[in-house]
mmCIF file of C-alpha atoms in Angstrom:
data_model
loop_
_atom_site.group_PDB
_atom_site.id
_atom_site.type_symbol
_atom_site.label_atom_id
_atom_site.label_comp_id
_atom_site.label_asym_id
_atom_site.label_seq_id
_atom_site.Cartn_x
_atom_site.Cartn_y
_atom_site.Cartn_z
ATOM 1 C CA UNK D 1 194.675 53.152 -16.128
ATOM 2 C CA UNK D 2 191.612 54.071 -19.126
ATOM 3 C CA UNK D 3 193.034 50.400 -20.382
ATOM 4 C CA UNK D 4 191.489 48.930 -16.915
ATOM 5 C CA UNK D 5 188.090 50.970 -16.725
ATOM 6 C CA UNK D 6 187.193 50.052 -19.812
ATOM 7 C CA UNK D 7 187.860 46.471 -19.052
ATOM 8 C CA UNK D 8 185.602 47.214 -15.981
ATOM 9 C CA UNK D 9 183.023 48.586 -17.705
ATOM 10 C CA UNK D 10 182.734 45.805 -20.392
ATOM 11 C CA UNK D 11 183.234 42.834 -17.221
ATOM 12 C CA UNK D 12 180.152 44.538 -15.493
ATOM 13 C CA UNK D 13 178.266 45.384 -18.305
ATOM 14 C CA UNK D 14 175.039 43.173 -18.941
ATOM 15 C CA UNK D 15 174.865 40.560 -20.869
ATOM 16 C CA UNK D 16 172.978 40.377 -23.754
ATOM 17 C CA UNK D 17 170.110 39.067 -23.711
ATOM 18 C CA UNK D 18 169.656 35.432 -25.319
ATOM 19 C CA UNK D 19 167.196 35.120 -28.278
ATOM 20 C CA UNK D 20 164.682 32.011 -28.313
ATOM 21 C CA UNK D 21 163.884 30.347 -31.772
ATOM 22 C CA UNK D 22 160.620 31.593 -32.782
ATOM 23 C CA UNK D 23 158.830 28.509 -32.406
ATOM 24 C CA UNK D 24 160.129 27.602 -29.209
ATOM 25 C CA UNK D 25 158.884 31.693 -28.185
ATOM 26 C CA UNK D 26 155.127 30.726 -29.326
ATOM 27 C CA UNK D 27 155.985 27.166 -26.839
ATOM 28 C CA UNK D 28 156.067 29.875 -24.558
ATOM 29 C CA UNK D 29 153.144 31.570 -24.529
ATOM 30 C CA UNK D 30 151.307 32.445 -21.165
ATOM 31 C CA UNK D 31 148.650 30.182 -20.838
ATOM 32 C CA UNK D 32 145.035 32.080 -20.419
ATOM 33 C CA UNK D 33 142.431 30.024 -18.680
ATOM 34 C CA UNK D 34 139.911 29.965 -21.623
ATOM 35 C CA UNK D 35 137.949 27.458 -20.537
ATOM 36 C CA UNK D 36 136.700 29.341 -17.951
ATOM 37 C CA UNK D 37 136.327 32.822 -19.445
ATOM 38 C CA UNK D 38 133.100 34.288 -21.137
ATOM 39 C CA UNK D 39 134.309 37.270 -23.740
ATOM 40 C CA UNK D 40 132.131 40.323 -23.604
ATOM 41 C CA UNK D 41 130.172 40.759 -26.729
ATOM 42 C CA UNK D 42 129.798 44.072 -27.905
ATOM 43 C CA UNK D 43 126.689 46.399 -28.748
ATOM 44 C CA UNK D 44 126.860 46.247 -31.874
ATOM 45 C CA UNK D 45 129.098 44.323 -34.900
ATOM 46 C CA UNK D 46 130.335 46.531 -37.809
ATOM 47 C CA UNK D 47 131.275 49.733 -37.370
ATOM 48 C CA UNK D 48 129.825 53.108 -36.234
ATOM 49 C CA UNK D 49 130.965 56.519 -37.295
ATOM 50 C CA UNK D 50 130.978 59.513 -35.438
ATOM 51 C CA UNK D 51 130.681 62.490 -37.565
ATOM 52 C CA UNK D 52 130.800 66.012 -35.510
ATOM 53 C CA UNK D 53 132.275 64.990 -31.715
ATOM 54 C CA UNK D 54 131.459 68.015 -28.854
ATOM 55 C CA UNK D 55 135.400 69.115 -28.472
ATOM 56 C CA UNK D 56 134.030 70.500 -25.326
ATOM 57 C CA UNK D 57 134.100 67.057 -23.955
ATOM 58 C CA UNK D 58 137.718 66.558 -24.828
ATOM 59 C CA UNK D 59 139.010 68.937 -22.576
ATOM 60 C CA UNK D 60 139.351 67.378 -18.983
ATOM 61 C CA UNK D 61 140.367 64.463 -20.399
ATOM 62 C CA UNK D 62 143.978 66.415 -22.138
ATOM 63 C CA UNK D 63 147.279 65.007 -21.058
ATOM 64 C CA UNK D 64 148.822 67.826 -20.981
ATOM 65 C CA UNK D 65 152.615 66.747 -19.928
ATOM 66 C CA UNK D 66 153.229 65.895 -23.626
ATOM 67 C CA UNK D 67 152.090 69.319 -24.781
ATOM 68 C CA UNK D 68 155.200 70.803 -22.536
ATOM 69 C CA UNK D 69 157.459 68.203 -24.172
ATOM 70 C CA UNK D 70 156.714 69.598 -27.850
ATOM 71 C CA UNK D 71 157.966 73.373 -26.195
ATOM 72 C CA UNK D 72 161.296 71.609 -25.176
ATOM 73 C CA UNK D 73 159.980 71.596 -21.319
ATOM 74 C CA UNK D 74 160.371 68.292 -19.469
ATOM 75 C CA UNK D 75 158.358 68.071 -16.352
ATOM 76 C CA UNK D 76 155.267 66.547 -15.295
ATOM 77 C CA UNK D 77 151.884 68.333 -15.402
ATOM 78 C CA UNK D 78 150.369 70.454 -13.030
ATOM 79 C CA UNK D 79 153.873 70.250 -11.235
ATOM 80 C CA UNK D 80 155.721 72.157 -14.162
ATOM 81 C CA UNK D 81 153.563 74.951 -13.691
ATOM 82 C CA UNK D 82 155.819 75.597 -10.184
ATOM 83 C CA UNK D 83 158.955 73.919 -11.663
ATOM 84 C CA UNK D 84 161.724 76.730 -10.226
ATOM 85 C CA UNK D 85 163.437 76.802 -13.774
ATOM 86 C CA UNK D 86 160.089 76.193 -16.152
ATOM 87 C CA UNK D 87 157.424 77.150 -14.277
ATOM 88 C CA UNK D 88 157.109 80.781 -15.483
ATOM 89 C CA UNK D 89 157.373 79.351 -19.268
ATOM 90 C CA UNK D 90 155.272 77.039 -18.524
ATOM 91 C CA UNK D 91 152.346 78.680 -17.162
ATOM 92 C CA UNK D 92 152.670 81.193 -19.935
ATOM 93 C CA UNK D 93 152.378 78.688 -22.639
ATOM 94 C CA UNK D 94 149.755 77.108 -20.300
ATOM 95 C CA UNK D 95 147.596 80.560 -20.357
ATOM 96 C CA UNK D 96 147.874 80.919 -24.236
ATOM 97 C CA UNK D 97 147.164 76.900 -24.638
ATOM 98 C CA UNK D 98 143.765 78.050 -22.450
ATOM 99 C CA UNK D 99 143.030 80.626 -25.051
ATOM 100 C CA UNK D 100 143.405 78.394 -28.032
ATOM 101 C CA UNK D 101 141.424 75.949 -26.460
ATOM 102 C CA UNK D 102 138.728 78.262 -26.155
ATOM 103 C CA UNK D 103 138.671 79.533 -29.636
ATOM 104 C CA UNK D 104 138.587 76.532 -31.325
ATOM 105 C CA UNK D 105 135.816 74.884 -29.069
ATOM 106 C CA UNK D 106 133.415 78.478 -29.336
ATOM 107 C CA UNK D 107 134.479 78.857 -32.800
ATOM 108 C CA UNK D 108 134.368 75.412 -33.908
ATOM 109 C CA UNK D 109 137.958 75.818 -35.910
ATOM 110 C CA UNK D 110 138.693 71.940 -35.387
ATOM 111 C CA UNK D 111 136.336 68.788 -36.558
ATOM 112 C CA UNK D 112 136.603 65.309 -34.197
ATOM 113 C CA UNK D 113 135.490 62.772 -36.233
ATOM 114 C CA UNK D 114 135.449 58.824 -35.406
ATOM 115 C CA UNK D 115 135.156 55.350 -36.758
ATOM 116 C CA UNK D 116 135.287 52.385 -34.281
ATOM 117 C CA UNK D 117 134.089 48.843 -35.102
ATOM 118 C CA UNK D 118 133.939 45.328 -33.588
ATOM 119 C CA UNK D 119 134.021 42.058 -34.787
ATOM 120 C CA UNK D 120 133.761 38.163 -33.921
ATOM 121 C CA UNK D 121 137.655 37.198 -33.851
ATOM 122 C CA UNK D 122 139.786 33.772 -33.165
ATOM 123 C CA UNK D 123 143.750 33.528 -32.506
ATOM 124 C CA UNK D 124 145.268 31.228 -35.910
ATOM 125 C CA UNK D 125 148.515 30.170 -36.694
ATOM 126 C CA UNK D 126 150.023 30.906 -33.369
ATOM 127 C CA UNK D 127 150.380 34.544 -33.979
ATOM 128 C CA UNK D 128 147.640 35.780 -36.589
ATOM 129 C CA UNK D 129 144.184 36.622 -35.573
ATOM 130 C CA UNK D 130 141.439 35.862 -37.861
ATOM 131 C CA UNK D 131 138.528 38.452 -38.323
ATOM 132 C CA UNK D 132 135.110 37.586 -39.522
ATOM 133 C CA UNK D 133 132.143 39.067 -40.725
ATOM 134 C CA UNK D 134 129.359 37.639 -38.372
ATOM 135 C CA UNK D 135 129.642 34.785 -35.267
ATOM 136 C CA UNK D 136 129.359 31.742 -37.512
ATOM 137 C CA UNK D 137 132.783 32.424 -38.838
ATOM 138 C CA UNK D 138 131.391 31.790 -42.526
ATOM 139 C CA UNK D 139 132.904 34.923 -44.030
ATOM 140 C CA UNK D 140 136.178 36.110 -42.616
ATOM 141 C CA UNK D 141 137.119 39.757 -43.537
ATOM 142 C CA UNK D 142 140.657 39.912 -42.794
ATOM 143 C CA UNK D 143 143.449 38.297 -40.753
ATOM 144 C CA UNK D 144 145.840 40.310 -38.158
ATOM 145 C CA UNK D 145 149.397 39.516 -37.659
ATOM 146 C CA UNK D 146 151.555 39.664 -34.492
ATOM 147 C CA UNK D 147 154.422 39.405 -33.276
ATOM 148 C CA UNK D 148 155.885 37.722 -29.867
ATOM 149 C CA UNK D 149 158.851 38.373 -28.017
ATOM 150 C CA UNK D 150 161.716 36.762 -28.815
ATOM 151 C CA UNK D 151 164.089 37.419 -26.146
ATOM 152 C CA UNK D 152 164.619 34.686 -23.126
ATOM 153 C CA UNK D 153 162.269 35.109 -20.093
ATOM 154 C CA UNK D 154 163.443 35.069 -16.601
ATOM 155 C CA UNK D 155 161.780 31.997 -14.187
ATOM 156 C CA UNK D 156 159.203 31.779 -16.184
ATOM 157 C CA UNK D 157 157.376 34.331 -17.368
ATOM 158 C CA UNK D 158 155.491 34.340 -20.815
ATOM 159 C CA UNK D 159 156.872 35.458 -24.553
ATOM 160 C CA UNK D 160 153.812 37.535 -25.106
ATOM 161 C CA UNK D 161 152.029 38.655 -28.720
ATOM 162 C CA UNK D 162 148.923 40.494 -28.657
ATOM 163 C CA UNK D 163 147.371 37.477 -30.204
ATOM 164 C CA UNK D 164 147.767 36.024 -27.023
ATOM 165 C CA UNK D 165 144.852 38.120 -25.755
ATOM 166 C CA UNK D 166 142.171 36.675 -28.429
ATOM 167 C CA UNK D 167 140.643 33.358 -27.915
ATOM 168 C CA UNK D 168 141.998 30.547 -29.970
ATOM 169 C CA UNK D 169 139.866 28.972 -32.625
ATOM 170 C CA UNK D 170 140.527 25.428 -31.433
ATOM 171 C CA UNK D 171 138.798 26.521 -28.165
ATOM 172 C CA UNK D 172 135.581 27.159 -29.755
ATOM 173 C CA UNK D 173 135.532 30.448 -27.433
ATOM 174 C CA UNK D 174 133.432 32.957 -29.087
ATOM 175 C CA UNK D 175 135.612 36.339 -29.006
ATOM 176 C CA UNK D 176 135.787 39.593 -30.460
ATOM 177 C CA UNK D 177 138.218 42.658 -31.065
ATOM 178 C CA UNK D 178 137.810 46.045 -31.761
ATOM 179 C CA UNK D 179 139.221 48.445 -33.990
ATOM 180 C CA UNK D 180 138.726 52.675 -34.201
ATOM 181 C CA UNK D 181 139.870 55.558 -35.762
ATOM 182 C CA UNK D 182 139.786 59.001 -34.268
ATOM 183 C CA UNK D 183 140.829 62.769 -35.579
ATOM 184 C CA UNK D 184 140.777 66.102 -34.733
ATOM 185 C CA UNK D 185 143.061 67.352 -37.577
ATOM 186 C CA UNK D 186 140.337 68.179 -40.428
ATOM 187 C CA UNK D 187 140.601 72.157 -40.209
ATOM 188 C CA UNK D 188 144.230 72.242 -38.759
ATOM 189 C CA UNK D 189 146.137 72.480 -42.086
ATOM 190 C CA UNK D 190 144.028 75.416 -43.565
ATOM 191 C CA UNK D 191 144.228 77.248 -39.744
ATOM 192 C CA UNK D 192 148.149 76.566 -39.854
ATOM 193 C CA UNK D 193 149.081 78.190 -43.345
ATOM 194 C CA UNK D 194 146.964 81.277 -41.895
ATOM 195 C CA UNK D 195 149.267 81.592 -39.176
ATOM 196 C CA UNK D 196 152.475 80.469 -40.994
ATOM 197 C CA UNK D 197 151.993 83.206 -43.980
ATOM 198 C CA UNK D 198 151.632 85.939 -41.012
ATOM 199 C CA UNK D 199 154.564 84.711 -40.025
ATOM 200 C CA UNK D 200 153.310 83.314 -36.758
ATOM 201 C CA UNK D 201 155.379 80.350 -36.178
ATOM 202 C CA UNK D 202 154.204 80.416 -32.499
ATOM 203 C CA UNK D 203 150.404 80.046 -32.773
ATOM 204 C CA UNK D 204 150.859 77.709 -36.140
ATOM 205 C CA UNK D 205 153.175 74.970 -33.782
ATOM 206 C CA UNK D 206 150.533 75.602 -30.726
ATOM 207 C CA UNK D 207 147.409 74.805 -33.036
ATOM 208 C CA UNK D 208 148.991 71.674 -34.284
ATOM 209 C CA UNK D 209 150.406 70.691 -30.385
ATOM 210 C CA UNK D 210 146.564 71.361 -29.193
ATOM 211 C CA UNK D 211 145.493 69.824 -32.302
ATOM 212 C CA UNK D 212 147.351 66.113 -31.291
ATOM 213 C CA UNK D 213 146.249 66.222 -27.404
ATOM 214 C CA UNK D 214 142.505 66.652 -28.819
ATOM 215 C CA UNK D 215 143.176 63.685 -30.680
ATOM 216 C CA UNK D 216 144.738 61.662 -27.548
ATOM 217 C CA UNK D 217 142.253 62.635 -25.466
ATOM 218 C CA UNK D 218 139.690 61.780 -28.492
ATOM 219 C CA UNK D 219 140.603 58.266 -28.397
ATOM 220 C CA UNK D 220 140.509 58.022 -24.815
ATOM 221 C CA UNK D 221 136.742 59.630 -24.197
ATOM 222 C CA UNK D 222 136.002 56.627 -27.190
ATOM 223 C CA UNK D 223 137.867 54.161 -25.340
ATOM 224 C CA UNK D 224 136.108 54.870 -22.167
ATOM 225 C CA UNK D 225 132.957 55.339 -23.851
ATOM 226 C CA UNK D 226 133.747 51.155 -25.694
ATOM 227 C CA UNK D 227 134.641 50.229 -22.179
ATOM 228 C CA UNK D 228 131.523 51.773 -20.498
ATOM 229 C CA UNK D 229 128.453 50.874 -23.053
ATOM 230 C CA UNK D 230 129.351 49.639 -26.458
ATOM 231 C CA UNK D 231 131.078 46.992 -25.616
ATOM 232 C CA UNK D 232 130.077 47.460 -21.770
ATOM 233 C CA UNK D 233 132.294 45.132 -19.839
ATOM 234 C CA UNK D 234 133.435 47.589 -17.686
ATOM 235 C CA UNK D 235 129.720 49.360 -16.837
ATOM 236 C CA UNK D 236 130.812 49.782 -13.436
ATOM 237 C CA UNK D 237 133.846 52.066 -14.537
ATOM 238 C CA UNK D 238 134.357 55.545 -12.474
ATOM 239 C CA UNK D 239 137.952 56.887 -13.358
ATOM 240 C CA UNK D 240 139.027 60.156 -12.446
ATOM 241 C CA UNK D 241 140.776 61.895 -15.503
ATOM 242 C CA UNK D 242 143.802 61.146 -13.491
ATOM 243 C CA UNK D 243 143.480 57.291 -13.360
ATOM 244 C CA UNK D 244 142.202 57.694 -17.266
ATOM 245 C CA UNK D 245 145.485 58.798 -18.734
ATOM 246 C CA UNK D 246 147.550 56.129 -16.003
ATOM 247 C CA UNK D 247 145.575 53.447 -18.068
ATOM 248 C CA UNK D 248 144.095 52.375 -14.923
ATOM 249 C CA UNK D 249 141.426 50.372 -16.918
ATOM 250 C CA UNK D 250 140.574 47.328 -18.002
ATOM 251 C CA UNK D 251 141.271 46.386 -21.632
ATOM 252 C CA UNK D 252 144.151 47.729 -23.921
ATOM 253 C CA UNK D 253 143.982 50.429 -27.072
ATOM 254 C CA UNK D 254 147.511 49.293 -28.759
ATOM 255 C CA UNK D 255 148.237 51.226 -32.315
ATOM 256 C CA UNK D 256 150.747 49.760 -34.757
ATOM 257 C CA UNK D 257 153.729 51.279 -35.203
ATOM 258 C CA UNK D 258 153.884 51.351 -31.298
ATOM 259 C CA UNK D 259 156.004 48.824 -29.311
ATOM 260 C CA UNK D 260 153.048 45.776 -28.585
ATOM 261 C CA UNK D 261 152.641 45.687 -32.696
ATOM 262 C CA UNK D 262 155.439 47.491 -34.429
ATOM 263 C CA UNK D 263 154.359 46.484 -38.130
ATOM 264 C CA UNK D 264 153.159 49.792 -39.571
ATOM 265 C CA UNK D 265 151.809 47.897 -42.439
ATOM 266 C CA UNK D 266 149.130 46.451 -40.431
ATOM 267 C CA UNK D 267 147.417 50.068 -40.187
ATOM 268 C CA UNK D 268 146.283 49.299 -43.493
ATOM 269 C CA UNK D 269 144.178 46.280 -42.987
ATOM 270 C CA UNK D 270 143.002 48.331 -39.654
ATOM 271 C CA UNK D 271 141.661 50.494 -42.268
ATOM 272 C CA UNK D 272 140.085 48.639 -44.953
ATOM 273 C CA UNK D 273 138.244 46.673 -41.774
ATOM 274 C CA UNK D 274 137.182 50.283 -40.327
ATOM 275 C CA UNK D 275 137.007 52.098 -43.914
ATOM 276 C CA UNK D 276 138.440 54.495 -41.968
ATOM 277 C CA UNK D 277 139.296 57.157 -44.876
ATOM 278 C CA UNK D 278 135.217 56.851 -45.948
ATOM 279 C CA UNK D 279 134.172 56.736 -42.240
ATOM 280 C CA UNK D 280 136.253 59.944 -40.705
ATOM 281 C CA UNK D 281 138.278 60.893 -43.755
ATOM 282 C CA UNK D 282 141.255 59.828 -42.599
ATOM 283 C CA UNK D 283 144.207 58.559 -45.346
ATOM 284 C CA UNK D 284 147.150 56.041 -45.137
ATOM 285 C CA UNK D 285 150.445 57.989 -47.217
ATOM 286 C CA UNK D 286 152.867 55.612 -48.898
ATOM 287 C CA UNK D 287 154.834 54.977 -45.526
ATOM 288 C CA UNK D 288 151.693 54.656 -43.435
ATOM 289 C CA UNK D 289 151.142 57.703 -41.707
ATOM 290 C CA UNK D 290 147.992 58.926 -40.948
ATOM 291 C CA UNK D 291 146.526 62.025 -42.121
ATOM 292 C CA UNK D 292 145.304 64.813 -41.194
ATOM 293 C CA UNK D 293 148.064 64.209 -38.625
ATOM 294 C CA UNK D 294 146.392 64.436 -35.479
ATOM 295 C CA UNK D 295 144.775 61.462 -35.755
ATOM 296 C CA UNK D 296 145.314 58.112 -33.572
ATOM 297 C CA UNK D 297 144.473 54.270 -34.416
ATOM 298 C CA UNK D 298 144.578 50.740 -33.301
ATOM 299 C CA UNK D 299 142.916 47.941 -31.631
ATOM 300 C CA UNK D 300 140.431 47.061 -28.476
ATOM 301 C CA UNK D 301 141.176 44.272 -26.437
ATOM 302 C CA UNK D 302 138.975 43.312 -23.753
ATOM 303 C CA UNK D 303 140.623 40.432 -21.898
ATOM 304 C CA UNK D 304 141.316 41.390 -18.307
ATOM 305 C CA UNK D 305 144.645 39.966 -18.514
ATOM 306 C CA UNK D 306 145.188 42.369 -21.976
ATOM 307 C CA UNK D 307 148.567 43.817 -21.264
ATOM 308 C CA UNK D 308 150.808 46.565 -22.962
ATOM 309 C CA UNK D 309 154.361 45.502 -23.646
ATOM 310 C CA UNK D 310 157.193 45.749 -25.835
ATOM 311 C CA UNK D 311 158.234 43.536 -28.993
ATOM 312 C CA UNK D 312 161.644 44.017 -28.663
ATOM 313 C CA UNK D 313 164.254 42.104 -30.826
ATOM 314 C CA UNK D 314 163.398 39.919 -33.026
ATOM 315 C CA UNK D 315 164.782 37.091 -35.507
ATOM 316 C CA UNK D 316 164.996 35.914 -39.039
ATOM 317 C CA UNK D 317 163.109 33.008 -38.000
ATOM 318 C CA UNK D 318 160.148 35.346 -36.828
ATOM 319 C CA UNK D 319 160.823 37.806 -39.583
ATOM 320 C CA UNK D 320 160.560 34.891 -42.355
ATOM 321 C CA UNK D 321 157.564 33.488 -40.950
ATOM 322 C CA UNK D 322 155.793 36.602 -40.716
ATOM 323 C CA UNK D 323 156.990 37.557 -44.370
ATOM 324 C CA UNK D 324 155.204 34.323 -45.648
ATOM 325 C CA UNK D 325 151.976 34.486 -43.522
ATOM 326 C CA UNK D 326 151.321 38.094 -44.461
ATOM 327 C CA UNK D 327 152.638 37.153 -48.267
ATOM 328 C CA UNK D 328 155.431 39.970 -48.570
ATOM 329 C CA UNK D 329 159.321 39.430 -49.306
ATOM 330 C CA UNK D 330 161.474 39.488 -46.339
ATOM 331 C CA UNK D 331 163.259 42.218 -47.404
ATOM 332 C CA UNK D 332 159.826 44.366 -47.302
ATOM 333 C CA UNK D 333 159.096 42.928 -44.022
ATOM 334 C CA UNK D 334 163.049 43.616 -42.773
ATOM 335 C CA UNK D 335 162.681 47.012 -43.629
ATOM 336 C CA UNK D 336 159.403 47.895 -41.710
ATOM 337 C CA UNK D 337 161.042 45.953 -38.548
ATOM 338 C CA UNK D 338 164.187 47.331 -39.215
ATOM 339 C CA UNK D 339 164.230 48.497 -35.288
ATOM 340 C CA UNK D 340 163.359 45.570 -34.060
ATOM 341 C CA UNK D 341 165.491 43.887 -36.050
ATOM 342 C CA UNK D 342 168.690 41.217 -33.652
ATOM 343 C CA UNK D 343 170.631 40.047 -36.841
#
């Protein structure tokens, strides 16, 4: 009977996945050999700007399979182009992407603009990171907060927090994270309307598509650029654009709002540290999102063993103690986290 596949269903279902107190999830950190690491130091502490970026550059470096996803096509790229059911859309939109592309590099219709910045950093309180001014740790600028997985581990594996990845102060490790902005949105806006008032819905939603892989790729050319010479731990680094967008690299780029650090509200110390709306006129709105909108931020880890992963559910325990370290309410704090959110 329905009655009896139900039952089925429910008997064979999963179970849920058991939720560690918070403290007992920091217990279970992985453990990174510290003692026997160097950190990389960077180029350069502070931040750099980069005003006018060559969007020439930007182009072999385009993941392009999200571009098809905007159009409603699902399918990776190049194979898309010969999909049986897509392919013919696809190559079309492909050709007039190629056009686009072309006009706004000759005609210089789109700005990439820049602000990354490094500084000396330590791991505090478990799951905040403190970030200072200069190597002595005299003047700290601002402090970053985490959060770890929550849920139960299999044999052993680690509750992980991207504050894992930064040295902790009691180790007397000297360390250092990164932080950038990057755009390619001043100029889309004013290009968009044109289109939109000529009622040309088509070439408004490719400029803004183009417009936010520019920006993806921006941060990427940065990131490889960080990787490569200023903060140079990876000198030896020869990717093909392939490998590049596979993150086949060492060292992590995570943005908040994203699954490794879902607090949105931590964009805006990323800012203040970067003076990010000074540096490549980029602004935070109300609800933290970024314009012009194809722009992309976060962090640079260097740590070899710097990992993407995701949050997942978390509990009032975590939620209350990251309400008081950050000084909010809990109910501010519940309602940014609201998706991550097991109670």
């Amino acid at each position: 009977s329905e009655y009896e596949k139900v039952r089925e269903r429910v008997a064979n279902r999963k179970p849920r996945s058991r939720q560690l107190a918070y403290a007992r999830s920091i217990e279970n950190a992985p453990s990174l050999d510290w003692a026997n690491y160097q950190p990389p130091c960077p180029s350069f502490l502070g931040t750099r700007v980069f005003d006018s970026f060559p969007l020439e550059d930007l182009i072999d470096t385009i993941d392009w399979t999200p571009f098809f996803i905007t159009w409603e096509l699902a399918g990776k790229y190049p194979k898309i182009l010969e999909d049986k059911v897509a392919g013919e859309q696809a190559r079309e939109l492909f050709s007039d992407a190629q056009a686009m592309l072309k006009r706004i590099v000759d005609e210089k219709l789109l700005t990439a603009r820049a602000t990354i910045g490094f500084w000396p950093a330590a791991r505090i309180n478990g799951d905040d990171i403190a970030v200072y001014a200069d190597e002595d740790k005299t003047s700290q600028l601002a402090t970053l907060h985490h959060l770890r997985q929550q849920t139960e581990k299999p044999n052993g594996k680690p509750n992980y927090s991207l504050a894992d990845f930064i040295a902790p102060i009691e180790s007397g490790v000297q360390d250092y994270i990164g932080g950038f902005c990057v755009t390619t949105g001043h100029g889309v806006d004013e290009l968009a309307a044109e289109y939109e008032a000529a009622h040309d819905d088509y070439n408004s939603i490719m400029l803004k598509a183009l417009a936010d892989r520019l920006a993806e790729s921006f941060a990427e050319h940065i990131h490889r650029l960080v990787r490569r010479e200023l903060w140079g731990y990876a000198d030896d680094e020869n990717l093909s654009n392939v490998d590049l967008i596979r993150e086949q690299y060492r060292g992590i780029r995570p943005a908040p709002g994203y699954p490794a650090c879902p607090d949105h509200t931590e964009k805006a110390t990323l800012f203040k540290l970067l003076d990010a709306t000074n540096g490549c006129g980029v602004a935070l709105s109300d609800n933290y999102a970024m314009t012009p909108a194809s722009s992309v931020s976060g962090f640079y880890y260097s740590h070899p063993e710097s990992d993407y992963f995701a949050v997942g559910k978390i509990g009032r325990d975590q939620v209350e103690s990251l309400a008081q370290r950050k000084g909010e309410t809990v109910s501010v704090m519940e309602r940014w986290l609201a998706p991550n959110l097991s109670y």
